[in-house]
Each structure stands twice: as structure tokens, then as C-alpha cells.
Short mmCIF file of C-alpha atoms in Angstrom, two decimals:
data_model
loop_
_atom_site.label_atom_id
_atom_site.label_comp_id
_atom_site.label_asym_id
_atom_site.label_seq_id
_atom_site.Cartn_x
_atom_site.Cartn_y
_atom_site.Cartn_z
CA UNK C 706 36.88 43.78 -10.82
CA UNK C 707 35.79 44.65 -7.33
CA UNK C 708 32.55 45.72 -8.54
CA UNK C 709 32.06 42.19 -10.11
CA UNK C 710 33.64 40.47 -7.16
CA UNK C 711 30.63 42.40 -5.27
CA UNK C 712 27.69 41.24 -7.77
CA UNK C 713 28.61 37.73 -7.21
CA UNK C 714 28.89 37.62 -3.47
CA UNK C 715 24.99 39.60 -3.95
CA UNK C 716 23.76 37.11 -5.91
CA UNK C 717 24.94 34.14 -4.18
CA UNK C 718 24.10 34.93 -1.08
CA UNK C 719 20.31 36.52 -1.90
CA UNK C 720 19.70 33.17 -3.75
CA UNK C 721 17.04 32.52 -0.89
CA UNK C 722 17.29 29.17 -1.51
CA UNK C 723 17.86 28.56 2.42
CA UNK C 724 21.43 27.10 1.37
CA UNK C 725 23.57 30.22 1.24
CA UNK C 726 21.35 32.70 2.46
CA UNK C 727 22.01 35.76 5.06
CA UNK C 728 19.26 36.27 7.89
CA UNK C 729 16.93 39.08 6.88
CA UNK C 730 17.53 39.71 3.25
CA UNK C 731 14.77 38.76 0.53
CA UNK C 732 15.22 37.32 -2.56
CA UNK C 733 16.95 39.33 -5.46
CA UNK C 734 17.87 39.49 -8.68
CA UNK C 735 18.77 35.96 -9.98
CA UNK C 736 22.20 34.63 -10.20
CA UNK C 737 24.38 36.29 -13.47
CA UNK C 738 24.79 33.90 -16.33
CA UNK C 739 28.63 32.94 -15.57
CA UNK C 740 27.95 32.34 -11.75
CA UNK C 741 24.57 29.75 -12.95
CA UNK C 742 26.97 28.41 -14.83
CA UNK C 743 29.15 27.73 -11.83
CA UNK C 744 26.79 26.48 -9.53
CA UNK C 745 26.06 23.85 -12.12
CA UNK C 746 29.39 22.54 -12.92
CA UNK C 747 29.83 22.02 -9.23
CA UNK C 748 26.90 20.22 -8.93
CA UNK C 749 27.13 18.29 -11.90
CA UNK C 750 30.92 17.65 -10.08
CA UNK C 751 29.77 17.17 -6.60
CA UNK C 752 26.95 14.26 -8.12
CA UNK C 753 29.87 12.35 -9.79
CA UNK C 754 32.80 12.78 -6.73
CA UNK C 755 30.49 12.01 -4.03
CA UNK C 756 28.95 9.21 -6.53
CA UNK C 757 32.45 7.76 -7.16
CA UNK C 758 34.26 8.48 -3.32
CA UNK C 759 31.73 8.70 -1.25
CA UNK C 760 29.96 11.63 0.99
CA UNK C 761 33.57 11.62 2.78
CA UNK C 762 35.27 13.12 -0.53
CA UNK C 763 36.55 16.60 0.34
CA UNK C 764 35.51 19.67 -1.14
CA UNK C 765 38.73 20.03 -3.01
CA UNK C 766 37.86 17.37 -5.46
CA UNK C 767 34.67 18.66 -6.07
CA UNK C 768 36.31 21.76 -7.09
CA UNK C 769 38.97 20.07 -9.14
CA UNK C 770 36.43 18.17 -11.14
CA UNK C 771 34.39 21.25 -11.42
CA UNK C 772 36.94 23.03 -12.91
CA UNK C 773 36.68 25.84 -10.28
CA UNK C 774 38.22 27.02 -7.25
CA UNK C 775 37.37 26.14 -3.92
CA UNK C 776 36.68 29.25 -3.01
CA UNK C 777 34.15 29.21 -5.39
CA UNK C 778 32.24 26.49 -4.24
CA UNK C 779 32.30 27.52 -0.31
CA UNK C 780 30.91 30.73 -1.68
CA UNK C 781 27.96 29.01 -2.59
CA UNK C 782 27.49 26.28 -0.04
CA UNK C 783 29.31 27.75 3.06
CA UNK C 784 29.70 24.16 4.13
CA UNK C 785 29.80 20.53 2.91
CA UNK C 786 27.23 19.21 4.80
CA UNK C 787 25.01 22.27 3.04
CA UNK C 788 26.47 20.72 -0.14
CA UNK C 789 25.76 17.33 0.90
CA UNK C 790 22.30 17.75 1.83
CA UNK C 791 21.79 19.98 -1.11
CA UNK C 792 22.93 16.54 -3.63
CA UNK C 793 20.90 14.06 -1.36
CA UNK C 794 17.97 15.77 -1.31
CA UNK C 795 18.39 16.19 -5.24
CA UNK C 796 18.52 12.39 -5.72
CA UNK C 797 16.27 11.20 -3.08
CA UNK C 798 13.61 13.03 -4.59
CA UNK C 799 14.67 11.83 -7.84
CA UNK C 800 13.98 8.06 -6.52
CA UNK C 801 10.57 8.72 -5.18
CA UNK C 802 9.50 9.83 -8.47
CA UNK C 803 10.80 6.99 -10.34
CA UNK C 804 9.03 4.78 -7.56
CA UNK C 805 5.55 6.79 -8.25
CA UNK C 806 6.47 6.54 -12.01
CA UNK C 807 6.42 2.47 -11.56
CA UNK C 808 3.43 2.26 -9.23
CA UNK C 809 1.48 4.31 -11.81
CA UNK C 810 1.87 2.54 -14.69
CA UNK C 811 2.49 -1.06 -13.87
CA UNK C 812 -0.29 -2.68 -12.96
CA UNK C 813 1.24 -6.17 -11.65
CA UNK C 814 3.00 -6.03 -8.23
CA UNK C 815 6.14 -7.39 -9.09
CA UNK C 816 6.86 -5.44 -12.54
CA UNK C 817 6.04 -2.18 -10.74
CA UNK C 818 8.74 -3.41 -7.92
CA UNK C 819 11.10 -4.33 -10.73
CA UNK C 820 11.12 -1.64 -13.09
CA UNK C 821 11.34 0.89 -9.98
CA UNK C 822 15.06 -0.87 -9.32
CA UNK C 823 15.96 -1.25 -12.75
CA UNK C 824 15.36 2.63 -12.94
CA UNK C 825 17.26 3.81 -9.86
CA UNK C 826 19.93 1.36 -10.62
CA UNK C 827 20.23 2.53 -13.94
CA UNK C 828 20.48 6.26 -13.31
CA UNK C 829 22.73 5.32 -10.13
CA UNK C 830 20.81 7.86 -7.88
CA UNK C 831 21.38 4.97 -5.13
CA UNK C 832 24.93 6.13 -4.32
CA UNK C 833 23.80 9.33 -3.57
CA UNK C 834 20.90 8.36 -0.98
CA UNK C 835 21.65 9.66 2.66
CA UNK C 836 23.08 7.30 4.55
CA UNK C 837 20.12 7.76 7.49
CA UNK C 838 18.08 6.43 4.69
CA UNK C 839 19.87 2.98 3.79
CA UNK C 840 19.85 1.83 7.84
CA UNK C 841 15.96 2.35 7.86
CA UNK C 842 15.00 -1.59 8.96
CA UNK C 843 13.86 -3.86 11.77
CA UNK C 844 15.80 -4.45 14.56
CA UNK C 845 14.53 -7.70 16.05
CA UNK C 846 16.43 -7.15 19.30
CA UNK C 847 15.24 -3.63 20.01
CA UNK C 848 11.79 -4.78 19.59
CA UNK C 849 12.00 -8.08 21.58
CA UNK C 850 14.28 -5.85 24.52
CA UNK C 851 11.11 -4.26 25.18
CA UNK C 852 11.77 -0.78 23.89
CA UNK C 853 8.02 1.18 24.58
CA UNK C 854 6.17 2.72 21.54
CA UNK C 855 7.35 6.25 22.46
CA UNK C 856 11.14 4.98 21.50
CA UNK C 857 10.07 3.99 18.17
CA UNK C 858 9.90 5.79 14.73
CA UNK C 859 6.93 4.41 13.01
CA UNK C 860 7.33 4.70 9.07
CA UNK C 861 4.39 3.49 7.05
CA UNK C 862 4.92 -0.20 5.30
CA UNK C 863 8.36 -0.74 7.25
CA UNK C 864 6.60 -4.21 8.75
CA UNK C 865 8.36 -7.10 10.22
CA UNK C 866 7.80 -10.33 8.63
CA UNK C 867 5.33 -12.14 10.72
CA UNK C 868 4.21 -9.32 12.66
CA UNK C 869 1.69 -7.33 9.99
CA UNK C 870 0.82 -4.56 12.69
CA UNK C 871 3.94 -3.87 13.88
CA UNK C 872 5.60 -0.92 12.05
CA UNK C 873 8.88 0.39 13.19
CA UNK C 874 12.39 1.10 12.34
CA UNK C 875 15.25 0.02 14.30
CA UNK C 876 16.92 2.61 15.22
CA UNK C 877 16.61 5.75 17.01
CA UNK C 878 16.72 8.38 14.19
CA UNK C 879 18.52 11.66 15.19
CA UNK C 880 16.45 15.41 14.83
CA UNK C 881 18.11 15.94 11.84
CA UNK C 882 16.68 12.58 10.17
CA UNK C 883 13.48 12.95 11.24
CA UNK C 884 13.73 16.82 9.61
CA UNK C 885 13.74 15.19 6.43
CA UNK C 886 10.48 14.81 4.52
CA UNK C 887 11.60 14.05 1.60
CA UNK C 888 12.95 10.88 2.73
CA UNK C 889 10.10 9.92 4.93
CA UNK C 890 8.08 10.81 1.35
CA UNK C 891 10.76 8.45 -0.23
CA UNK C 892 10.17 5.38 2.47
CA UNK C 893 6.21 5.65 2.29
CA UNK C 894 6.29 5.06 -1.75
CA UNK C 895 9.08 2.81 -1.71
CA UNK C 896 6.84 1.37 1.08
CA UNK C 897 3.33 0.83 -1.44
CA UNK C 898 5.93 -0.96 -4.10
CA UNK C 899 7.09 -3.43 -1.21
CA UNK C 900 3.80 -4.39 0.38
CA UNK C 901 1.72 -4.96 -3.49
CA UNK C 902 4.85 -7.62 -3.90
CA UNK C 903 4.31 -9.09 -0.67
CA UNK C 904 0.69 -9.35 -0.72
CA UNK C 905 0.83 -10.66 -4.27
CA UNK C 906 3.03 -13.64 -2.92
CA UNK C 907 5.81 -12.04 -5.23
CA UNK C 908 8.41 -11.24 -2.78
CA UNK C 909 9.55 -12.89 0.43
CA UNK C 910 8.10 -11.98 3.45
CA UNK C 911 11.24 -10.89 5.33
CA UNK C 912 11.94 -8.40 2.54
CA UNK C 913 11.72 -4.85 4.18
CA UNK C 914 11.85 -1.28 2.41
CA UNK C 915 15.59 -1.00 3.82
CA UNK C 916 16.31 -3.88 1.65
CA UNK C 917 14.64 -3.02 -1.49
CA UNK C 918 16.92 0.37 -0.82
CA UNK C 919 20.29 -1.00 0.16
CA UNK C 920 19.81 -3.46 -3.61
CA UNK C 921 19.35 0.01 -5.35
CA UNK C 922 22.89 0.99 -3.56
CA UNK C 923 24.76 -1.98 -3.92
CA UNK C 924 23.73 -2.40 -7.46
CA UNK C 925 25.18 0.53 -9.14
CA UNK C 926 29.07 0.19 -8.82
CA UNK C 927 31.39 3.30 -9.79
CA UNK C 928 33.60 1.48 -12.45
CA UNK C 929 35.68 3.59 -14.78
CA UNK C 930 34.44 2.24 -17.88
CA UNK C 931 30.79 3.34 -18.28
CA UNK C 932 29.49 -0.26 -20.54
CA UNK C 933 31.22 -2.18 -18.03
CA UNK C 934 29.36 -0.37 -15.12
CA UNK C 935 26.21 -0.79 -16.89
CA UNK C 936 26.61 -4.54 -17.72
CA UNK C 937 27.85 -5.17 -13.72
CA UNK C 938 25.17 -3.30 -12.62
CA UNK C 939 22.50 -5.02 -14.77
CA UNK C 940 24.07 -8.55 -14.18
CA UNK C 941 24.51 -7.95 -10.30
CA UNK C 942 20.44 -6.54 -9.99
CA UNK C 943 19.74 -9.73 -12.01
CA UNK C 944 20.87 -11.74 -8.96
CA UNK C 945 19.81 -9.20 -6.41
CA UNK C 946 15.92 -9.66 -7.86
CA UNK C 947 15.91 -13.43 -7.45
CA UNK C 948 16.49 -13.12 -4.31
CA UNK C 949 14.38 -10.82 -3.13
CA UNK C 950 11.41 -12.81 -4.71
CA UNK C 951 9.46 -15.44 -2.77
CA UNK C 952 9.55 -19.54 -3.78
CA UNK C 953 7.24 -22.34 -3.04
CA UNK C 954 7.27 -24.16 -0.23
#
């Protein structure tokens, strides 16, 4: 038993998958059968606790709903913000593919914008985004306070309505934000879906990627009854899309 005990702390560790990894070791043999098994069940769990409770869920529940112990799932990610980056990473990636999936192969502005939310929505990655992600916007009063160029974060296609060269977000993003490409990658795509709707007249001007985002979010409720999720969720993005599209004056 100790021998096994010692296989699995080996093959957790070695992973090299810069999550549980010890300084100075290379990658080795990959992870036995029962312990792959593991790491999926309590990612498979963490996905639907965080989904349902929140990022603030504790690591206990993930266990429970894994079916494992929680010693089991520190031995993998040695903490939950290693977890929690691990799951947001997972699904933000997951949401810029759907958005290159919709710019590819819908050729009118709006559809592509459209089918990109009915997509996230559906698969209700939006729960799962990082939360640095959904308060990406434009603060009107940081701007007009006279905060220099240096203070901003310029993100491609994050304009402010009325002000086409003007690209910023409004707030100060921490290190660890900013060390995230795969949300920046996430933003700029997002970004091309947002400005062929607004230059198309399809979507209101004051429409920023934040908000197309924070719909994808708010859209997918956790309900315990999977049809009724998916009818609330495809009656409330019903509503959401009207609004977000532009009307004659």
C-alpha cells in the first residue's frame, strides 16, 4: 500500500503540467489509470460546483460531488485558486473557440453575434468565466477624470460609443489579469463579433464586449431541473438579444 501511496504522489506531482509540479523535476511517466480517472471526476465535479455555487464553493464540495476525498483533490491542485484557474482557463478557452466557430462560418454580422451567445449560453461555459473577465468595460468617469494613457489597459475592439479611437477598459487590471492570455485572446475575438454588429448597424452603439460577456453569464441560470434551465435560459437570451440590437431612429 505504501508503495502505491508512493506511485501516486510520483505521478501527480511529475504531471509537469505547471499545476502540481515540484521545481526541478521533468516530466514522467503519465498518471496510472485509477488516478486519470480521479483527476477527471474532480474536474468534471469542480465544473458543476463552481457552475452551481460559485468560485467561493469550498473544496469540500468539490470532493463530495467527486466522490473522492479531499485529500485527494489537494494532492492534485495544492490549492483552490490552482483549481480555479485550472477550470477558468478550461472554459474561457472553450468560449473563444465557439466565438471563432461563429465568425467563421456566418457570414452576416448579426447571426455570427447570435449564434456565438446561443452557443456559450447553451453549454453554460459563462458561469465559469473569471470574474476579471466579466468587469472588462468603459468607465466614463476614469476617462473623463483625466487618467493618462500609461494608466490604461488598451484591449482591441473594447471602444466607447461615440469615441471610435478610444480603446480602453475601465479599470486598472491587477498582474495576475494581465498574465492571462487566454482571456485577452478571448476579448480580441469576442471583440471582431461586436464591432461586424456595430458597423453593420445591427447592434447599438453603446454595446461593449463586457456586455456581450456579462449576457453570456446572466443567461445560463443553475436550476435543478435541466429542461427548465434550458427553456429559462433560451427565453431569458431571447430578451437579452433584443436589447442588445440597434432600432431606428
Amino acid at each position: 500500500m505504501h508503495i502505491q501511496d508512493s506511485h501516486w504522489q510520483t505521478a501527480v506531482v511529475t504531471d509537469g503540467d505547471g499545476r502540481a509540479g515540484t521545481g526541478g523535476t521533468a516530466r514522467s511517466a503519465p498518471l496510472r489509470v485509477d488516478a486519470q480517472r480521479n483527476l477527471e471526476h474532480v474536474l468534471r465535479a469542480a465544473r458543476e460546483v463552481f457552475g452551481e455555487l460559485g468560485y467561493g464553493a469550498p473544496m469540500e464540495d468539490v470532493a463530495r460531488r467527486a466522490r473522492v476525498g479531499v485529500g485527494t483533490v489537494y494532492r492534485r491542485f495544492p490549492s483552490k485558486d490552482v483549481l480555479v484557474r485550472r477550470i477558468a482557463e478550461e472554459e474561457t478557452s472553450r468560449l473563444t473557440d465557439q466565438a471563432r466557430t461563429a465568425l467563421g462560418q456566418e457570414e452576416e454580422p448579426w447571426s455570427a453575434l447570435s449564434r456565438f451567445l446561443r452557443t456559450s449560453v447553451a453549454s453554460g461555459a459563462g458561469r465559469l468565466l473569471p470574474p476579471h473577465v466579466l468587469r472588462v468595460g468603459v468607465d466614463v468617469e476614469d476617462v473623463s477624470a483625466g487618467r493618462s494613457a500609461q494608466d490604461e489597459v488598451r484591449v482591441p475592439q473594447q471602444r466607447q460609443a461615440g469615441a471610435p479611437d478610444l480603446r480602453v477598459i475601465g479599470h486598472r487590471l491587477s498582474p495576475e489579469e494581465l498574465d492571462d492570455p487566454g482571456a485577452m485572446e478571448l476579448l480580441e475575438v469576442v471583440g471582431q463579433l461586436v464591432e461586424r454588429a456595430r458597423a453593420a448597424g445591427e447592434l447599438r452603439g453603446d454595446v461593449s464586449v463586457a456586455d456581450v460577456l456579462l449576457v453570456i453569464a446572466t443567461a445560463a441560470p443553475s436550476l435543478p431541473d435541466a429542461a427548465q434551465q434550458a427553456a429559462a435560459s433560451a427565453r431569458l437570451l431571447d430578451i437579452l438579444l433584443e436589447g442588445l440590437r440597434s432600432r431606428p431612429v
